[in-house]
PDB file of C-alpha atoms in Angstrom:
ATOM      1  CA  MET A  11     -45.727  43.430 -67.822  1.00 79.00           C
ATOM      2  CA  ASN A  12     -49.269  44.646 -68.442  1.00 78.00           C
ATOM      3  CA  ARG A  13     -48.810  48.452 -68.502  1.00 85.00           C
ATOM      4  CA  ASP A  14     -52.518  49.168 -68.953  1.00 93.00           C
ATOM      5  CA  VAL A  15     -53.412  51.297 -65.933  1.00 95.00           C
ATOM      6  CA  ASN A  16     -57.073  50.597 -66.628  1.00 95.00           C
ATOM      7  CA  ALA A  17     -56.649  46.832 -66.178  1.00 97.00           C
ATOM      8  CA  PRO A  18     -57.966  45.280 -62.951  1.00 97.00           C
ATOM      9  CA  ILE A  19     -56.070  44.140 -59.882  1.00 98.00           C
ATOM     10  CA  GLY A  20     -56.242  40.369 -59.402  1.00 98.00           C
ATOM     11  CA  ILE A  21     -56.717  39.209 -55.805  1.00 98.00           C
ATOM     12  CA  PHE A  22     -56.502  35.551 -54.788  1.00 98.00           C
ATOM     13  CA  ASP A  23     -57.257  33.732 -51.546  1.00 96.00           C
ATOM     14  CA  SER A  24     -58.010  30.179 -50.533  1.00 93.00           C
ATOM     15  CA  GLY A  25     -61.463  31.257 -49.402  1.00 89.00           C
ATOM     16  CA  PHE A  26     -63.312  34.153 -47.784  1.00 89.00           C
ATOM     17  CA  GLY A  27     -60.530  35.690 -45.702  1.00 90.00           C
ATOM     18  CA  GLY A  28     -58.970  37.532 -48.623  1.00 93.00           C
ATOM     19  CA  LEU A  29     -62.115  39.619 -48.837  1.00 95.00           C
ATOM     20  CA  THR A  30     -60.610  41.610 -45.965  1.00 94.00           C
ATOM     21  CA  VAL A  31     -57.669  42.401 -48.263  1.00 96.00           C
ATOM     22  CA  ALA A  32     -59.959  43.194 -51.186  1.00 96.00           C
ATOM     23  CA  ARG A  33     -61.992  45.573 -49.042  1.00 95.00           C
ATOM     24  CA  ALA A  34     -58.832  47.276 -47.753  1.00 95.00           C
ATOM     25  CA  VAL A  35     -57.527  47.639 -51.336  1.00 96.00           C
ATOM     26  CA  VAL A  36     -60.813  49.180 -52.476  1.00 95.00           C
ATOM     27  CA  ASP A  37     -60.794  51.588 -49.519  1.00 95.00           C
ATOM     28  CA  LEU A  38     -57.288  52.792 -50.446  1.00 95.00           C
ATOM     29  CA  LEU A  39     -57.774  52.647 -54.234  1.00 95.00           C
ATOM     30  CA  PRO A  40     -61.466  53.375 -54.873  1.00 94.00           C
ATOM     31  CA  ARG A  41     -60.999  53.901 -58.632  1.00 95.00           C
ATOM     32  CA  GLU A  42     -59.442  50.506 -59.258  1.00 97.00           C
ATOM     33  CA  ASP A  43     -61.234  47.514 -60.762  1.00 97.00           C
ATOM     34  CA  ILE A  44     -60.651  44.222 -58.977  1.00 98.00           C
ATOM     35  CA  ILE A  45     -61.122  40.549 -59.774  1.00 98.00           C
ATOM     36  CA  TYR A  46     -61.321  38.365 -56.684  1.00 98.00           C
ATOM     37  CA  LEU A  47     -60.917  34.591 -56.754  1.00 98.00           C
ATOM     38  CA  GLY A  48     -61.541  32.427 -53.694  1.00 96.00           C
ATOM     39  CA  ASP A  49     -60.639  28.741 -53.926  1.00 96.00           C
ATOM     40  CA  THR A  50     -63.327  27.691 -51.475  1.00 93.00           C
ATOM     41  CA  ALA A  51     -63.765  24.245 -53.064  1.00 94.00           C
ATOM     42  CA  ARG A  52     -60.292  23.286 -51.804  1.00 93.00           C
ATOM     43  CA  ALA A  53     -60.072  25.377 -48.646  1.00 89.00           C
ATOM     44  CA  PRO A  54     -58.715  25.392 -46.044  1.00 88.00           C
ATOM     45  CA  TYR A  55     -55.135  25.413 -47.271  1.00 91.00           C
ATOM     46  CA  GLY A  56     -53.548  25.408 -43.813  1.00 86.00           C
ATOM     47  CA  PRO A  57     -53.506  21.612 -43.230  1.00 89.00           C
ATOM     48  CA  ARG A  58     -52.452  20.746 -46.815  1.00 92.00           C
ATOM     49  CA  PRO A  59     -48.883  19.871 -47.908  1.00 92.00           C
ATOM     50  CA  ILE A  60     -46.908  22.898 -49.082  1.00 91.00           C
ATOM     51  CA  ALA A  61     -46.344  21.398 -52.565  1.00 94.00           C
ATOM     52  CA  GLU A  62     -50.086  20.949 -53.053  1.00 95.00           C
ATOM     53  CA  VAL A  63     -50.809  24.489 -51.910  1.00 94.00           C
ATOM     54  CA  ARG A  64     -48.181  25.789 -54.342  1.00 95.00           C
ATOM     55  CA  GLU A  65     -49.897  24.007 -57.239  1.00 95.00           C
ATOM     56  CA  PHE A  66     -53.322  25.342 -56.252  1.00 96.00           C
ATOM     57  CA  VAL A  67     -52.053  28.907 -55.928  1.00 97.00           C
ATOM     58  CA  LEU A  68     -50.367  28.874 -59.339  1.00 96.00           C
ATOM     59  CA  GLN A  69     -53.519  27.472 -60.949  1.00 96.00           C
ATOM     60  CA  ALA A  70     -55.506  30.360 -59.518  1.00 97.00           C
ATOM     61  CA  LEU A  71     -52.943  33.001 -60.444  1.00 97.00           C
ATOM     62  CA  ASP A  72     -52.748  31.614 -63.999  1.00 97.00           C
ATOM     63  CA  SER A  73     -56.501  32.151 -64.244  1.00 96.00           C
ATOM     64  CA  LEU A  74     -56.266  35.755 -63.048  1.00 97.00           C
ATOM     65  CA  VAL A  75     -53.381  36.533 -65.408  1.00 96.00           C
ATOM     66  CA  ALA A  76     -55.416  35.128 -68.301  1.00 95.00           C
ATOM     67  CA  ARG A  77     -58.057  37.743 -67.459  1.00 96.00           C
ATOM     68  CA  GLY A  78     -55.600  40.563 -68.114  1.00 96.00           C
ATOM     69  CA  VAL A  79     -54.854  41.838 -64.616  1.00 98.00           C
ATOM     70  CA  LYS A  80     -52.139  44.465 -64.149  1.00 98.00           C
ATOM     71  CA  SER A  81     -51.012  43.171 -60.760  1.00 97.00           C
ATOM     72  CA  LEU A  82     -51.490  40.162 -58.500  1.00 98.00           C
ATOM     73  CA  VAL A  83     -52.246  40.043 -54.805  1.00 98.00           C
ATOM     74  CA  ILE A  84     -51.760  36.755 -52.959  1.00 97.00           C
ATOM     75  CA  ALA A  85     -54.173  37.511 -50.135  1.00 96.00           C
ATOM     76  CA  CYS A  86     -53.480  34.278 -48.312  1.00 93.00           C
ATOM     77  CA  ASN A  87     -50.726  33.765 -45.763  1.00 90.00           C
ATOM     78  CA  THR A  88     -50.435  30.035 -46.451  1.00 91.00           C
ATOM     79  CA  GLY A  89     -50.470  30.660 -50.207  1.00 93.00           C
ATOM     80  CA  SER A  90     -47.870  33.416 -49.921  1.00 93.00           C
ATOM     81  CA  SER A  91     -45.653  31.159 -47.845  1.00 91.00           C
ATOM     82  CA  ALA A  92     -45.914  28.298 -50.348  1.00 93.00           C
ATOM     83  CA  ALA A  93     -45.834  29.965 -53.756  1.00 95.00           C
ATOM     84  CA  LEU A  94     -44.498  33.525 -53.689  1.00 95.00           C
ATOM     85  CA  HIS A  95     -41.041  32.686 -55.057  1.00 94.00           C
ATOM     86  CA  ASP A  96     -42.502  30.599 -57.900  1.00 96.00           C
ATOM     87  CA  ALA A  97     -45.079  33.273 -58.720  1.00 97.00           C
ATOM     88  CA  ARG A  98     -42.451  35.990 -59.024  1.00 96.00           C
ATOM     89  CA  GLU A  99     -40.473  33.832 -61.434  1.00 96.00           C
ATOM     90  CA  ARG A 100     -43.591  32.881 -63.402  1.00 97.00           C
ATOM     91  CA  TYR A 101     -45.302  36.245 -63.983  1.00 97.00           C
ATOM     92  CA  ASP A 102     -43.967  39.562 -65.249  1.00 95.00           C
ATOM     93  CA  LEU A 103     -46.351  41.517 -63.042  1.00 96.00           C
ATOM     94  CA  PRO A 104     -46.173  43.325 -59.711  1.00 96.00           C
ATOM     95  CA  ILE A 105     -46.994  40.752 -57.023  1.00 97.00           C
ATOM     96  CA  THR A 106     -47.963  41.753 -53.510  1.00 97.00           C
ATOM     97  CA  GLU A 107     -48.298  39.308 -50.634  1.00 96.00           C
ATOM     98  CA  VAL A 108     -49.320  39.460 -47.011  1.00 95.00           C
ATOM     99  CA  VAL A 109     -46.362  38.205 -44.977  1.00 96.00           C
ATOM    100  CA  LEU A 110     -43.557  40.743 -45.399  1.00 96.00           C
ATOM    101  CA  PRO A 111     -45.672  43.925 -45.091  1.00 97.00           C
ATOM    102  CA  ALA A 112     -47.157  42.718 -41.788  1.00 96.00           C
ATOM    103  CA  ALA A 113     -43.793  41.537 -40.452  1.00 97.00           C
ATOM    104  CA  ARG A 114     -42.175  44.885 -41.246  1.00 96.00           C
ATOM    105  CA  LYS A 115     -44.963  46.801 -39.535  1.00 97.00           C
ATOM    106  CA  ALA A 116     -44.733  44.644 -36.401  1.00 98.00           C
ATOM    107  CA  ALA A 117     -40.949  45.038 -36.190  1.00 98.00           C
ATOM    108  CA  ARG A 118     -41.340  48.800 -36.551  1.00 97.00           C
ATOM    109  CA  ILE A 119     -43.924  49.306 -33.815  1.00 98.00           C
ATOM    110  CA  THR A 120     -43.021  46.769 -31.123  1.00 98.00           C
ATOM    111  CA  ARG A 121     -41.858  48.381 -27.897  1.00 98.00           C
ATOM    112  CA  ASN A 122     -40.341  45.386 -26.122  1.00 98.00           C
ATOM    113  CA  GLY A 123     -39.150  43.407 -29.159  1.00 98.00           C
ATOM    114  CA  ARG A 124     -41.507  40.496 -28.430  1.00 98.00           C
ATOM    115  CA  VAL A 125     -43.902  39.881 -31.335  1.00 98.00           C
ATOM    116  CA  GLY A 126     -46.494  37.153 -31.708  1.00 98.00           C
ATOM    117  CA  VAL A 127     -48.057  35.785 -34.862  1.00 98.00           C
ATOM    118  CA  ILE A 128     -51.195  33.700 -35.059  1.00 98.00           C
ATOM    119  CA  CYS A 129     -51.546  31.685 -38.237  1.00 95.00           C
ATOM    120  CA  THR A 130     -52.475  28.391 -39.891  1.00 91.00           C
ATOM    121  CA  ARG A 131     -50.374  25.258 -39.577  1.00 92.00           C
ATOM    122  CA  GLY A 132     -49.094  25.625 -43.142  1.00 90.00           C
ATOM    123  CA  THR A 133     -47.847  29.154 -42.519  1.00 92.00           C
ATOM    124  CA  ALA A 134     -46.181  28.076 -39.271  1.00 94.00           C
ATOM    125  CA  ILE A 135     -44.436  25.118 -40.929  1.00 92.00           C
ATOM    126  CA  SER A 136     -43.151  27.340 -43.744  1.00 92.00           C
ATOM    127  CA  ARG A 137     -41.528  29.676 -41.161  1.00 95.00           C
ATOM    128  CA  SER A 138     -42.239  32.559 -43.532  1.00 95.00           C
ATOM    129  CA  TYR A 139     -42.680  35.069 -40.700  1.00 97.00           C
ATOM    130  CA  ASN A 140     -39.457  33.854 -39.091  1.00 97.00           C
ATOM    131  CA  ASP A 141     -37.679  34.446 -42.396  1.00 96.00           C
ATOM    132  CA  ALA A 142     -39.300  37.863 -42.826  1.00 96.00           C
ATOM    133  CA  LEU A 143     -38.021  38.914 -39.397  1.00 97.00           C
ATOM    134  CA  ALA A 144     -34.642  37.175 -39.603  1.00 95.00           C
ATOM    135  CA  ALA A 145     -32.707  40.429 -40.002  1.00 93.00           C
ATOM    136  CA  SER A 146     -34.610  42.078 -37.155  1.00 95.00           C
ATOM    137  CA  PRO A 147     -33.754  41.907 -33.443  1.00 96.00           C
ATOM    138  CA  VAL A 148     -37.407  41.005 -32.790  1.00 97.00           C
ATOM    139  CA  LYS A 149     -38.137  37.740 -30.987  1.00 98.00           C
ATOM    140  CA  LEU A 150     -41.064  35.964 -32.645  1.00 98.00           C
ATOM    141  CA  PHE A 151     -43.592  33.702 -30.928  1.00 98.00           C
ATOM    142  CA  THR A 152     -45.880  31.639 -33.173  1.00 98.00           C
ATOM    143  CA  GLN A 153     -49.283  30.209 -32.300  1.00 98.00           C
ATOM    144  CA  VAL A 154     -51.272  28.022 -34.688  1.00 97.00           C
ATOM    145  CA  CYS A 155     -55.018  28.778 -34.576  1.00 96.00           C
ATOM    146  CA  PRO A 156     -56.661  26.457 -37.141  1.00 91.00           C
ATOM    147  CA  ARG A 157     -60.216  26.591 -35.818  1.00 95.00           C
ATOM    148  CA  PHE A 158     -60.434  30.365 -36.210  1.00 95.00           C
ATOM    149  CA  VAL A 159     -60.809  29.804 -39.959  1.00 90.00           C
ATOM    150  CA  GLU A 160     -63.617  27.304 -39.394  1.00 90.00           C
ATOM    151  CA  PHE A 161     -65.589  29.805 -37.323  1.00 93.00           C
ATOM    152  CA  VAL A 162     -65.121  32.662 -39.796  1.00 91.00           C
ATOM    153  CA  GLU A 163     -66.138  30.520 -42.759  1.00 85.00           C
ATOM    154  CA  ALA A 164     -69.240  29.492 -40.838  1.00 89.00           C
ATOM    155  CA  GLY A 165     -70.044  33.189 -40.360  1.00 90.00           C
ATOM    156  CA  ILE A 166     -69.404  33.080 -36.605  1.00 93.00           C
ATOM    157  CA  THR A 167     -67.226  35.964 -35.422  1.00 94.00           C
ATOM    158  CA  THR A 168     -68.575  36.572 -31.900  1.00 94.00           C
ATOM    159  CA  GLY A 169     -70.099  34.580 -29.060  1.00 96.00           C
ATOM    160  CA  PRO A 170     -68.979  32.390 -26.154  1.00 97.00           C
ATOM    161  CA  GLU A 171     -67.478  29.596 -28.291  1.00 97.00           C
ATOM    162  CA  VAL A 172     -65.212  31.967 -30.198  1.00 97.00           C
ATOM    163  CA  LEU A 173     -64.250  33.789 -27.005  1.00 98.00           C
ATOM    164  CA  GLN A 174     -63.328  30.558 -25.213  1.00 98.00           C
ATOM    165  CA  LEU A 175     -61.316  29.353 -28.203  1.00 98.00           C
ATOM    166  CA  ALA A 176     -59.476  32.679 -28.387  1.00 98.00           C
ATOM    167  CA  ARG A 177     -58.587  32.438 -24.705  1.00 98.00           C
ATOM    168  CA  GLU A 178     -57.160  28.949 -25.226  1.00 98.00           C
ATOM    169  CA  TYR A 179     -55.165  29.870 -28.323  1.00 98.00           C
ATOM    170  CA  LEU A 180     -53.854  33.182 -27.036  1.00 98.00           C
ATOM    171  CA  ALA A 181     -52.892  32.157 -23.485  1.00 98.00           C
ATOM    172  CA  PRO A 182     -49.349  31.062 -24.498  1.00 98.00           C
ATOM    173  CA  LEU A 183     -48.742  34.394 -26.227  1.00 98.00           C
ATOM    174  CA  GLN A 184     -49.935  36.270 -23.169  1.00 98.00           C
ATOM    175  CA  ALA A 185     -47.474  34.232 -21.109  1.00 98.00           C
ATOM    176  CA  ASP A 186     -44.730  35.184 -23.595  1.00 98.00           C
ATOM    177  CA  ASP A 187     -45.337  38.866 -22.776  1.00 98.00           C
ATOM    178  CA  ILE A 188     -45.727  39.993 -26.388  1.00 98.00           C
ATOM    179  CA  ASP A 189     -46.717  43.600 -27.039  1.00 98.00           C
ATOM    180  CA  THR A 190     -47.521  43.218 -30.753  1.00 98.00           C
ATOM    181  CA  LEU A 191     -49.592  40.503 -32.438  1.00 98.00           C
ATOM    182  CA  ILE A 192     -49.635  39.826 -36.176  1.00 98.00           C
ATOM    183  CA  LEU A 193     -52.944  38.488 -37.467  1.00 97.00           C
ATOM    184  CA  GLY A 194     -51.167  36.112 -39.837  1.00 95.00           C
ATOM    185  CA  CYS A 195     -54.229  34.880 -41.697  1.00 93.00           C
ATOM    186  CA  THR A 196     -56.595  37.096 -43.663  1.00 91.00           C
ATOM    187  CA  HIS A 197     -59.572  35.499 -41.917  1.00 91.00           C
ATOM    188  CA  TYR A 198     -58.393  36.745 -38.542  1.00 95.00           C
ATOM    189  CA  PRO A 199     -59.200  40.477 -38.904  1.00 94.00           C
ATOM    190  CA  LEU A 200     -62.842  39.415 -38.827  1.00 94.00           C
ATOM    191  CA  LEU A 201     -62.143  38.169 -35.287  1.00 97.00           C
ATOM    192  CA  SER A 202     -60.140  41.224 -34.241  1.00 96.00           C
ATOM    193  CA  GLY A 203     -62.764  42.304 -31.705  1.00 97.00           C
ATOM    194  CA  VAL A 204     -62.504  39.036 -29.783  1.00 98.00           C
ATOM    195  CA  ILE A 205     -58.720  38.820 -30.196  1.00 98.00           C
ATOM    196  CA  SER A 206     -58.196  42.390 -28.981  1.00 98.00           C
ATOM    197  CA  TYR A 207     -60.516  41.811 -26.028  1.00 98.00           C
ATOM    198  CA  VAL A 208     -58.568  38.730 -24.918  1.00 98.00           C
ATOM    199  CA  MET A 209     -55.099  40.209 -25.471  1.00 98.00           C
ATOM    200  CA  GLY A 210     -55.902  43.538 -23.833  1.00 97.00           C
ATOM    201  CA  GLU A 211     -55.287  47.145 -24.804  1.00 95.00           C
ATOM    202  CA  ASP A 212     -51.515  46.962 -24.252  1.00 97.00           C
ATOM    203  CA  VAL A 213     -51.096  44.580 -27.201  1.00 98.00           C
ATOM    204  CA  THR A 214     -51.193  46.155 -30.665  1.00 98.00           C
ATOM    205  CA  LEU A 215     -52.749  44.077 -33.435  1.00 98.00           C
ATOM    206  CA  VAL A 216     -51.184  44.158 -36.901  1.00 98.00           C
ATOM    207  CA  SER A 217     -53.550  43.137 -39.695  1.00 94.00           C
ATOM    208  CA  SER A 218     -51.843  41.396 -42.600  1.00 91.00           C
ATOM    209  CA  SER A 219     -54.836  42.517 -44.697  1.00 92.00           C
ATOM    210  CA  ASP A 220     -54.363  46.244 -44.039  1.00 93.00           C
ATOM    211  CA  GLU A 221     -50.599  46.095 -44.480  1.00 94.00           C
ATOM    212  CA  CYS A 222     -50.994  44.163 -47.736  1.00 96.00           C
ATOM    213  CA  ALA A 223     -53.358  46.842 -49.093  1.00 96.00           C
ATOM    214  CA  ARG A 224     -50.831  49.561 -48.276  1.00 96.00           C
ATOM    215  CA  ALA A 225     -48.166  47.531 -50.064  1.00 97.00           C
ATOM    216  CA  VAL A 226     -50.427  47.268 -53.140  1.00 97.00           C
ATOM    217  CA  PHE A 227     -50.801  51.053 -53.154  1.00 97.00           C
ATOM    218  CA  ALA A 228     -47.028  51.508 -52.909  1.00 97.00           C
ATOM    219  CA  GLU A 229     -46.303  48.895 -55.610  1.00 96.00           C
ATOM    220  CA  LEU A 230     -48.712  50.400 -58.131  1.00 96.00           C
ATOM    221  CA  THR A 231     -47.442  53.899 -57.378  1.00 96.00           C
ATOM    222  CA  ARG A 232     -43.826  52.863 -57.991  1.00 95.00           C
ATOM    223  CA  ASP A 233     -44.769  51.159 -61.275  1.00 95.00           C
ATOM    224  CA  ASP A 234     -46.937  54.090 -62.412  1.00 95.00           C
ATOM    225  CA  LEU A 235     -49.971  51.804 -62.641  1.00 96.00           C
ATOM    226  CA  LEU A 236     -52.464  53.729 -60.525  1.00 95.00           C
ATOM    227  CA  ARG A 237     -55.736  54.611 -62.178  1.00 93.00           C
ATOM    228  CA  THR A 238     -56.151  58.385 -61.976  1.00 87.00           C
ATOM    229  CA  GLU A 239     -59.188  59.179 -64.129  1.00 87.00           C
ATOM    230  CA  PRO A 240     -62.701  59.271 -62.608  1.00 86.00           C
ATOM    231  CA  HIS A 241     -64.216  55.832 -63.027  1.00 87.00           C
ATOM    232  CA  GLU A 242     -67.079  53.679 -61.750  1.00 91.00           C
ATOM    233  CA  PRO A 243     -65.122  50.674 -60.439  1.00 94.00           C
ATOM    234  CA  GLN A 244     -65.962  47.153 -61.558  1.00 95.00           C
ATOM    235  CA  ARG A 245     -65.655  44.372 -58.997  1.00 96.00           C
ATOM    236  CA  GLU A 246     -65.858  40.756 -60.053  1.00 97.00           C
ATOM    237  CA  PHE A 247     -66.015  37.879 -57.597  1.00 97.00           C
ATOM    238  CA  PHE A 248     -65.299  34.244 -58.447  1.00 97.00           C
ATOM    239  CA  THR A 249     -65.265  31.104 -56.333  1.00 97.00           C
ATOM    240  CA  THR A 250     -64.339  27.524 -57.093  1.00 96.00           C
ATOM    241  CA  GLY A 251     -67.114  26.461 -54.737  1.00 95.00           C
ATOM    242  CA  ASP A 252     -70.802  27.334 -54.438  1.00 96.00           C
ATOM    243  CA  PRO A 253     -71.425  30.919 -55.646  1.00 96.00           C
ATOM    244  CA  ALA A 254     -74.626  31.276 -53.615  1.00 95.00           C
ATOM    245  CA  GLN A 255     -72.886  30.173 -50.416  1.00 93.00           C
ATOM    246  CA  PHE A 256     -69.895  32.412 -51.100  1.00 94.00           C
ATOM    247  CA  GLY A 257     -72.088  35.404 -51.884  1.00 94.00           C
ATOM    248  CA  GLY A 258     -74.290  34.861 -48.844  1.00 93.00           C
ATOM    249  CA  LEU A 259     -71.409  34.553 -46.408  1.00 91.00           C
ATOM    250  CA  GLY A 260     -69.513  37.361 -48.136  1.00 91.00           C
ATOM    251  CA  ARG A 261     -72.451  39.718 -47.703  1.00 90.00           C
ATOM    252  CA  ARG A 262     -72.930  38.609 -44.110  1.00 88.00           C
ATOM    253  CA  LEU A 263     -69.291  39.245 -43.232  1.00 86.00           C
ATOM    254  CA  MET A 264     -68.579  42.228 -45.496  1.00 89.00           C
ATOM    255  CA  GLY A 265     -71.930  43.989 -45.873  1.00 83.00           C
ATOM    256  CA  GLY A 266     -72.832  44.972 -49.428  1.00 85.00           C
ATOM    257  CA  PHE A 267     -69.277  44.617 -50.705  1.00 90.00           C
ATOM    258  CA  VAL A 268     -69.762  41.174 -52.329  1.00 94.00           C
ATOM    259  CA  ASN A 269     -72.197  40.803 -55.218  1.00 92.00           C
ATOM    260  CA  GLY A 270     -72.655  38.793 -58.411  1.00 95.00           C
ATOM    261  CA  VAL A 271     -70.426  35.872 -57.442  1.00 97.00           C
ATOM    262  CA  ARG A 272     -69.706  33.392 -60.244  1.00 96.00           C
ATOM    263  CA  GLN A 273     -68.199  29.918 -60.209  1.00 96.00           C
ATOM    264  CA  LEU A 274     -64.820  29.221 -61.777  1.00 94.00           C
ATOM    265  CA  ARG A 275     -63.324  25.753 -62.149  1.00 89.00           C
ATOM    266  CA  LEU A 276     -59.579  25.251 -61.766  1.00 87.00           C
ATOM    267  CA  SER A 277     -59.112  21.723 -63.021  1.00 63.00           C
ATOM    268  CA  GLU A 278     -55.857  21.880 -64.978  1.00 56.00           C
ATOM    269  CA  PRO A 279     -52.697  21.230 -62.953  1.00 49.00           C
ATOM    270  CA  ALA A 280     -50.227  24.076 -62.941  1.00 48.00           C
ATOM    271  CA  GLU A 281     -46.860  23.335 -64.523  1.00 51.00           C
ATOM    272  CA  LEU A 282     -44.331  23.870 -61.768  1.00 45.00           C
TER     273      LEU A 282
END
């Protein structure tokens, strides 16, 4: 394990959505350095076979580990579902993911025991949220919302098209009488305004991004890896795709949070 408290936190996502996790981590841990890697050249992960996603995730995590990070964050629900077990066997580092923290929060706050999760097809097929809630009396209702990612990655988070799509996707969950909804993709918090509007004020949204950031805080605290000295944080952003496109959309969606994006190629297959 890298015991250097001054080392950065490595955050990985298939694309832009993990920036919501990175921002939440920075808000909770403002002294920490971060390295963010978005695999936009191969996104979206949701429709891909689980085995392929697992290989992609391990390639990306290998790259972050090579840069000397002290912990890893898999800020991707599909990636967490596909590769978490392999990652924990592969790396001697604290690893935080997005599924279990959000599932635990939803189980804790639901009033009627009926919880919904909206996610990609890959996350739904993996049944990772079902597994996370298996020991809970909660009844889980899953809705796949693939086009939400398309809209977010096009920089569209409001407007009539998004609203109509949200109504179509969320209607079955409304009929299921859920009182808690897990945003089971890190892109979805960027659509929380529309989602909350459609679901109504009686349904509580649980952001996998926010819960993941809290889990990072707890993990680093337990391992005595929190940076405590005053420090001007360094934030590095990498993408496997077009840096200019990533930076432009990142700034549009996240304000001034994303700067100096560089390209990183992940061409070597990970040894599984």
